[in-house]
CSV table of C-alpha atoms in Angstrom, one decimal:
chain,number,residue,atom,x,y,z
A,1,MET,CA,11.0,25.8,11.5
A,2,ASP,CA,10.8,29.8,12.8
A,3,ASN,CA,8.9,29.3,16.2
A,4,ASN,CA,8.2,33.6,15.4
A,5,ASN,CA,6.4,33.1,12.6
A,6,ASN,CA,2.8,32.2,14.0
A,7,HIS,CA,0.6,34.0,11.6
A,8,LEU,CA,1.5,32.4,8.1
A,9,SER,CA,-0.9,31.3,5.3
A,10,ALA,CA,-1.2,27.4,4.8
A,11,LYS,CA,0.8,27.7,1.6
A,12,GLN,CA,3.8,28.9,3.4
A,13,VAL,CA,3.4,26.5,6.2
A,14,ILE,CA,3.7,24.2,3.7
A,15,ALA,CA,6.7,25.6,1.7
A,16,GLN,CA,8.5,25.8,5.4
A,17,THR,CA,7.7,22.3,6.5
A,18,ILE,CA,8.6,21.2,3.0
A,19,ALA,CA,12.2,22.8,3.2
A,20,TYR,CA,12.5,21.4,6.8
A,21,LEU,CA,11.9,17.9,6.2
A,22,THR,CA,14.2,17.9,3.2
A,23,SER,CA,17.0,19.7,4.7
A,24,GLN,CA,16.7,19.0,8.1
A,25,ILE,CA,15.5,15.2,8.1
A,26,GLY,CA,16.6,13.5,4.4
A,27,PHE,CA,13.4,13.8,3.0
A,28,GLU,CA,13.1,13.5,-1.0
A,29,LEU,CA,10.9,16.3,-2.2
A,30,ARG,CA,7.8,14.2,-3.2
A,31,GLU,CA,7.5,12.5,0.1
A,32,ALA,CA,8.4,15.9,1.7
A,33,ASN,CA,5.3,17.2,0.3
A,34,ASN,CA,3.2,14.6,1.1
A,35,ILE,CA,4.1,14.9,4.7
A,36,ALA,CA,3.9,18.5,4.7
A,37,LEU,CA,0.4,17.8,3.6
A,38,ILE,CA,-0.8,14.9,6.1
A,39,LEU,CA,0.9,17.4,9.1
A,40,LEU,CA,-1.3,20.5,8.2
A,41,GLU,CA,-4.3,18.1,7.7
A,42,ALA,CA,-4.1,16.5,11.0
A,43,ALA,CA,-2.8,19.9,12.7
A,44,THR,CA,-6.0,21.6,11.5
A,45,LYS,CA,-8.5,19.2,11.4
A,46,GLN,CA,-9.0,20.4,8.0
A,47,PRO,CA,-9.0,17.9,4.9
A,48,ILE,CA,-5.4,18.1,2.4
A,49,GLN,CA,-8.5,19.5,-0.5
A,50,TYR,CA,-9.7,22.1,2.0
A,51,TRP,CA,-6.1,23.4,2.0
A,52,GLN,CA,-5.3,23.1,-1.8
A,53,LEU,CA,-8.3,25.4,-2.2
A,54,ASN,CA,-7.5,27.6,0.4
A,55,GLY,CA,-4.2,28.0,0.4
A,56,SER,CA,-3.7,31.6,1.2
A,57,SER,CA,-5.9,31.0,4.6
A,58,THR,CA,-3.9,31.7,7.9
A,59,ILE,CA,-3.3,28.7,10.5
A,60,ASN,CA,-3.6,29.5,14.2
A,61,PRO,CA,-0.2,30.1,16.7
A,62,ASN,CA,-1.4,26.5,18.3
A,63,GLN,CA,-1.7,24.3,15.2
A,64,TYR,CA,2.0,26.0,13.9
A,65,THR,CA,3.1,24.7,17.2
A,66,GLN,CA,2.0,21.4,16.9
A,67,ILE,CA,3.5,20.9,13.3
A,68,ASN,CA,6.7,22.1,14.9
A,69,GLU,CA,6.5,19.6,17.5
A,70,TRP,CA,5.8,16.9,15.3
A,71,LEU,CA,8.7,17.7,13.1
A,72,GLN,CA,11.1,17.8,16.1
A,73,THR,CA,9.9,14.3,17.0
A,74,LEU,CA,10.3,12.8,13.4
A,75,LYS,CA,13.9,14.4,13.4
A,76,GLN,CA,14.6,13.2,17.1
A,77,THR,CA,13.3,9.5,16.5
A,78,GLY,CA,13.4,8.7,12.7
A,79,MET,CA,9.8,7.3,13.2
A,80,PRO,CA,7.9,7.4,9.9
A,81,VAL,CA,5.1,10.3,10.1
A,82,GLN,CA,2.7,7.8,9.3
A,83,TYR,CA,3.1,6.0,12.9
A,84,LEU,CA,2.8,9.2,14.3
A,85,LEU,CA,-0.2,10.3,13.2
A,86,GLN,CA,-1.6,6.9,12.8
A,87,LYS,CA,-2.4,7.7,9.7
A,88,THR,CA,-2.1,7.6,6.2
A,89,TRP,CA,-3.8,8.1,2.4
A,90,PHE,CA,-3.7,5.0,0.0
A,91,TYR,CA,-6.2,5.8,-3.4
A,92,GLY,CA,-7.9,8.9,-1.6
A,93,LEU,CA,-9.1,6.9,1.4
A,94,PRO,CA,-7.8,7.8,4.9
A,95,ILE,CA,-6.0,4.5,6.3
A,96,GLN,CA,-5.0,3.6,10.1
A,97,VAL,CA,-1.7,2.6,10.2
A,98,SER,CA,0.7,0.9,13.0
A,99,PRO,CA,4.0,-0.3,13.6
A,100,GLN,CA,2.3,-3.8,12.9
A,101,VAL,CA,1.7,-3.3,9.4
A,102,LEU,CA,3.4,-1.7,6.5
A,103,ILE,CA,3.0,1.9,5.4
A,104,PRO,CA,1.3,1.6,2.0
A,105,ARG,CA,3.5,3.5,-0.5
A,106,PRO,CA,2.6,5.4,-4.2
A,107,GLU,CA,4.2,2.4,-5.7
A,108,THR,CA,0.9,0.0,-4.4
A,109,GLU,CA,-1.1,2.8,-5.7
A,110,GLU,CA,0.1,1.8,-8.8
A,111,LEU,CA,-0.3,-1.9,-8.5
A,112,VAL,CA,-4.3,-1.1,-8.0
A,113,ARG,CA,-4.4,1.0,-11.2
A,114,ILE,CA,-2.4,-1.2,-13.4
A,115,ALA,CA,-4.8,-4.3,-12.1
A,116,ILE,CA,-7.9,-2.4,-12.7
A,117,GLU,CA,-6.3,-1.7,-16.0
A,118,VAL,CA,-5.1,-5.0,-17.2
A,119,TRP,CA,-8.2,-6.8,-16.1
A,120,ASP,CA,-10.8,-4.0,-18.1
A,121,ALA,CA,-8.6,-4.7,-21.2
A,122,GLN,CA,-8.6,-8.4,-20.9
A,123,GLN,CA,-12.2,-8.5,-20.4
A,124,ASN,CA,-13.0,-5.6,-23.0
A,125,GLY,CA,-14.7,-3.5,-20.1
A,126,ASN,CA,-17.5,-6.2,-20.6
A,127,LYS,CA,-17.4,-7.6,-17.1
A,128,HIS,CA,-16.1,-6.7,-13.3
A,129,PRO,CA,-14.6,-9.3,-11.2
A,130,ASP,CA,-16.8,-10.9,-8.7
A,131,ILE,CA,-14.3,-12.5,-6.4
A,132,ILE,CA,-10.7,-10.6,-5.2
A,133,VAL,CA,-8.6,-11.6,-3.0
A,134,ASP,CA,-5.4,-9.4,-1.4
A,135,ALA,CA,-2.6,-11.9,-0.5
A,136,GLY,CA,-0.7,-10.2,3.0
A,137,THR,CA,-2.9,-7.5,2.8
A,138,GLY,CA,-1.4,-5.3,6.1
A,139,SER,CA,-3.7,-2.4,6.5
A,140,GLY,CA,-5.9,-3.4,4.1
A,141,CYS,CA,-5.4,-0.9,1.8
A,142,ILE,CA,-5.5,-2.7,-1.6
A,143,ALA,CA,-8.8,-4.5,-0.7
A,144,LEU,CA,-10.6,-1.0,0.2
A,145,ALA,CA,-9.5,0.8,-2.3
A,146,LEU,CA,-10.7,-1.7,-4.8
A,147,ARG,CA,-14.2,-2.0,-2.8
A,148,GLN,CA,-14.4,2.0,-3.0
A,149,TYR,CA,-13.5,1.6,-6.9
A,150,TYR,CA,-16.2,-0.9,-7.7
A,151,ASN,CA,-18.6,0.5,-5.4
A,152,ASN,CA,-18.4,3.9,-7.1
A,153,LEU,CA,-19.6,1.6,-10.3
A,154,ASN,CA,-22.2,-0.3,-8.0
A,155,HIS,CA,-20.9,-3.5,-8.4
A,156,ASP,CA,-22.3,-4.3,-5.2
A,157,GLU,CA,-22.2,-8.5,-5.7
A,158,LEU,CA,-18.3,-8.0,-5.5
A,159,LYS,CA,-16.8,-10.2,-2.5
A,160,ILE,CA,-13.3,-9.3,-1.4
A,161,ILE,CA,-11.5,-11.3,0.9
A,162,ALA,CA,-8.2,-10.0,2.6
A,163,PHE,CA,-6.0,-12.3,4.1
A,164,ASP,CA,-2.8,-12.2,6.3
A,165,ILE,CA,-0.5,-14.2,8.6
A,166,SER,CA,-0.6,-11.6,11.3
A,167,LEU,CA,-3.8,-10.9,13.2
A,168,HIS,CA,-2.6,-7.4,14.7
A,169,ALA,CA,-3.0,-6.6,10.9
A,170,LEU,CA,-6.3,-8.2,10.5
A,171,ASP,CA,-7.3,-6.3,13.2
A,172,ILE,CA,-6.0,-3.0,11.6
A,173,ALA,CA,-7.8,-4.1,8.3
A,174,GLN,CA,-11.0,-4.7,9.7
A,175,SER,CA,-10.7,-1.2,12.0
A,176,ASN,CA,-10.0,0.5,8.6
A,177,ALA,CA,-13.1,-1.2,7.1
A,178,TYR,CA,-15.1,-0.5,9.8
A,179,ALA,CA,-14.2,3.1,9.7
A,180,LEU,CA,-14.6,3.5,5.9
A,181,GLN,CA,-17.7,1.8,5.9
A,182,LEU,CA,-16.0,-0.6,3.1
A,183,PRO,CA,-17.0,-4.1,4.0
A,184,ILE,CA,-14.5,-6.7,3.3
A,185,GLU,CA,-14.0,-10.2,4.7
A,186,THR,CA,-10.7,-10.9,6.2
A,187,LEU,CA,-9.0,-14.6,6.8
A,188,GLN,CA,-5.9,-15.6,9.1
A,189,ILE,CA,-3.6,-17.5,6.4
A,190,ASP,CA,-0.2,-18.3,6.0
A,191,LEU,CA,1.2,-17.8,2.1
A,192,ALA,CA,4.0,-20.1,3.0
A,193,LYS,CA,1.9,-23.0,3.8
A,194,PRO,CA,0.1,-24.0,0.6
A,195,GLN,CA,-1.6,-27.6,2.3
A,196,THR,CA,-3.8,-25.3,4.5
A,197,TRP,CA,-5.3,-22.7,1.9
A,198,LYS,CA,-8.0,-25.6,0.9
A,199,SER,CA,-9.5,-25.6,4.5
A,200,SER,CA,-9.1,-22.0,5.0
A,201,ASN,CA,-12.3,-20.8,3.8
A,202,LEU,CA,-10.6,-19.2,0.4
A,203,PRO,CA,-13.4,-19.2,-2.1
A,204,ALA,CA,-12.8,-22.1,-4.7
A,205,LYS,CA,-12.5,-19.9,-7.6
A,206,ILE,CA,-10.6,-16.3,-7.5
A,207,ASP,CA,-11.1,-13.4,-10.2
A,208,LEU,CA,-8.5,-11.2,-9.1
A,209,LEU,CA,-5.7,-11.7,-7.1
A,210,LEU,CA,-3.5,-9.3,-5.6
A,211,SER,CA,-0.4,-9.1,-3.7
A,212,ASN,CA,2.2,-7.0,-2.5
A,213,PRO,CA,4.3,-9.4,-0.5
A,214,PRO,CA,7.9,-9.4,1.3
A,215,TYR,CA,10.2,-9.0,-1.2
A,216,ILE,CA,13.4,-7.5,0.0
A,217,ALA,CA,15.9,-9.7,0.3
A,218,GLN,CA,18.1,-9.9,3.9
A,219,HIS,CA,21.1,-9.1,2.4
A,220,GLU,CA,19.4,-5.8,1.0
A,221,ALA,CA,18.6,-4.3,4.3
A,222,LYS,CA,21.3,-2.1,4.7
A,223,SER,CA,20.5,-0.1,1.6
A,224,LEU,CA,17.3,0.7,3.4
A,225,HIS,CA,16.6,3.8,5.1
A,226,PRO,CA,16.6,3.8,8.9
A,227,ARG,CA,13.3,5.2,9.1
A,228,VAL,CA,12.1,2.0,7.3
A,229,SER,CA,14.2,-1.0,8.3
A,230,GLN,CA,14.0,-0.1,12.2
A,231,HIS,CA,10.3,0.7,12.0
A,232,GLU,CA,8.5,-0.9,9.9
A,233,PRO,CA,7.7,-4.9,10.3
A,234,HIS,CA,10.4,-7.1,9.0
A,235,LEU,CA,7.9,-10.0,8.5
A,236,ALA,CA,6.1,-7.6,5.7
A,237,LEU,CA,9.5,-6.3,4.4
A,238,PHE,CA,11.9,-9.2,3.9
A,239,ALA,CA,11.7,-12.4,1.9
A,240,PRO,CA,14.2,-15.6,2.8
A,241,ASP,CA,17.5,-14.5,2.0
A,242,GLN,CA,18.5,-17.9,0.4
A,243,ASN,CA,15.1,-17.6,-1.8
A,244,PRO,CA,14.0,-14.1,-2.4
A,245,LEU,CA,11.3,-15.0,-4.4
A,246,PHE,CA,9.9,-17.5,-1.7
A,247,PHE,CA,6.4,-15.6,-1.6
A,248,TYR,CA,6.2,-15.3,-5.8
A,249,GLU,CA,6.3,-18.9,-6.5
A,250,GLN,CA,3.6,-19.4,-3.6
A,251,LEU,CA,1.4,-16.6,-5.4
A,252,ALA,CA,1.8,-18.4,-8.6
A,253,LYS,CA,0.7,-21.8,-6.5
A,254,MET,CA,-2.0,-19.8,-5.6
A,255,ALA,CA,-3.0,-18.7,-9.1
A,256,ALA,CA,-2.5,-22.0,-10.5
A,257,GLN,CA,-5.0,-23.5,-7.9
A,258,PHE,CA,-7.9,-20.9,-7.4
A,259,LEU,CA,-7.8,-18.5,-10.6
A,260,THR,CA,-10.6,-18.6,-12.8
A,261,SER,CA,-10.2,-19.0,-16.1
A,262,GLN,CA,-9.2,-15.5,-17.4
A,263,GLY,CA,-8.4,-14.7,-14.1
A,264,LEU,CA,-5.7,-12.2,-13.3
A,265,ILE,CA,-3.1,-11.8,-10.9
A,266,ALA,CA,-1.3,-8.8,-9.8
A,267,ALA,CA,1.6,-8.3,-7.4
A,268,GLU,CA,4.1,-5.3,-6.6
A,269,LEU,CA,8.1,-6.9,-7.1
A,270,ASN,CA,11.6,-6.4,-6.7
A,271,PRO,CA,13.0,-4.5,-9.6
A,272,VAL,CA,16.2,-6.5,-8.9
A,273,TYR,CA,14.4,-9.6,-9.6
A,274,ALA,CA,11.7,-8.9,-12.2
A,275,THR,CA,13.2,-11.3,-15.2
A,276,GLU,CA,13.5,-14.1,-12.9
A,277,THR,CA,10.0,-13.7,-11.1
A,278,ALA,CA,8.4,-13.8,-14.6
A,279,GLN,CA,10.1,-17.2,-15.2
A,280,ILE,CA,8.7,-18.4,-12.2
A,281,TRP,CA,5.0,-17.3,-13.4
A,282,GLN,CA,5.7,-19.2,-16.4
A,283,ASN,CA,7.2,-22.5,-14.9
A,284,TYR,CA,3.4,-22.5,-12.9
A,285,LYS,CA,2.0,-22.0,-16.4
A,286,LEU,CA,0.7,-18.1,-16.0
A,287,GLU,CA,0.3,-16.9,-19.6
A,288,ASN,CA,-0.1,-13.0,-20.7
A,289,ILE,CA,3.0,-12.2,-18.1
A,290,LYS,CA,4.0,-8.5,-18.3
A,291,ILE,CA,6.2,-6.4,-16.0
A,292,HIS,CA,5.0,-2.8,-15.6
A,293,LEU,CA,7.2,0.5,-14.9
A,294,ASP,CA,6.4,2.3,-12.1
A,295,MET,CA,6.4,6.2,-11.6
A,296,SER,CA,10.4,6.1,-11.5
A,297,GLY,CA,10.8,4.0,-14.4
A,298,LYS,CA,11.3,0.6,-12.5
A,299,GLN,CA,10.0,-2.6,-13.0
A,300,ARG,CA,7.7,-2.9,-10.4
A,301,ILE,CA,4.3,-4.4,-11.3
A,302,ILE,CA,3.9,-7.8,-12.6
A,303,THR,CA,0.4,-9.3,-14.0
A,304,ALA,CA,-0.3,-12.3,-15.5
A,305,SER,CA,-3.4,-14.4,-16.5
A,306,LYS,CA,-4.7,-18.0,-16.3
A,307,ASN,CA,-6.4,-19.4,-19.3
């Protein structure tokens, strides 16, 4: 970006930033647009919504310089901007992130939206879930988005449990819950060890089980952008090469064991293995299995119920 242009409007700075991110660092347009807004918000300490309404307002030279410095760091290190700023947005909520947790993606917002829609359709809009479990919570973004959503519906009796194997992740999830004043319960649970589930303080019955589990096979690592493969936690990204659907089988076991009658399970999945994932869930007697497309038209979300 041109360091001589120190009195540009926010709209011009956004356009310049997007151009730099796409041409110099290789971001796709949609992601570049999101990053430009995140950088502008961080530099000016004004929320994105403010700049969307006041795009013609100018930003000061120090703020412009800060954005330039961040762009240089992004180009030189390849670090995801969310780790650089230790913050991202998910379902309208500011979420703290670190290299110990996966950066929430728009596809995971789709998981939350679809889970709510399918639940409401199954219940004919007559009942909200009373117990929700987020398996492999990471930053806590799924659990917190659902807490906010149901708070807005005055469903105060709702209990949300977020579990992860990583204590670092649980610390971040709790920090986010505290900062947002959205109470959730966190537990350290290993999804890979079903023999420990009953003794782990999981509730005996779960209405809604959600997860964005590790679903990238090790042999697919080369196809990932270095921003992902070199910076995000492999524990949250990769499934075992010999059994890339391992965690989906674990989720099916958990659903079969803990879901209430008419309970719902929803998970993000690898489009490459969508059909195989559905077959595994069918083997565990899950019903109403449906694969949903994401915003790019890829098979990305799977839902099923227990009757």
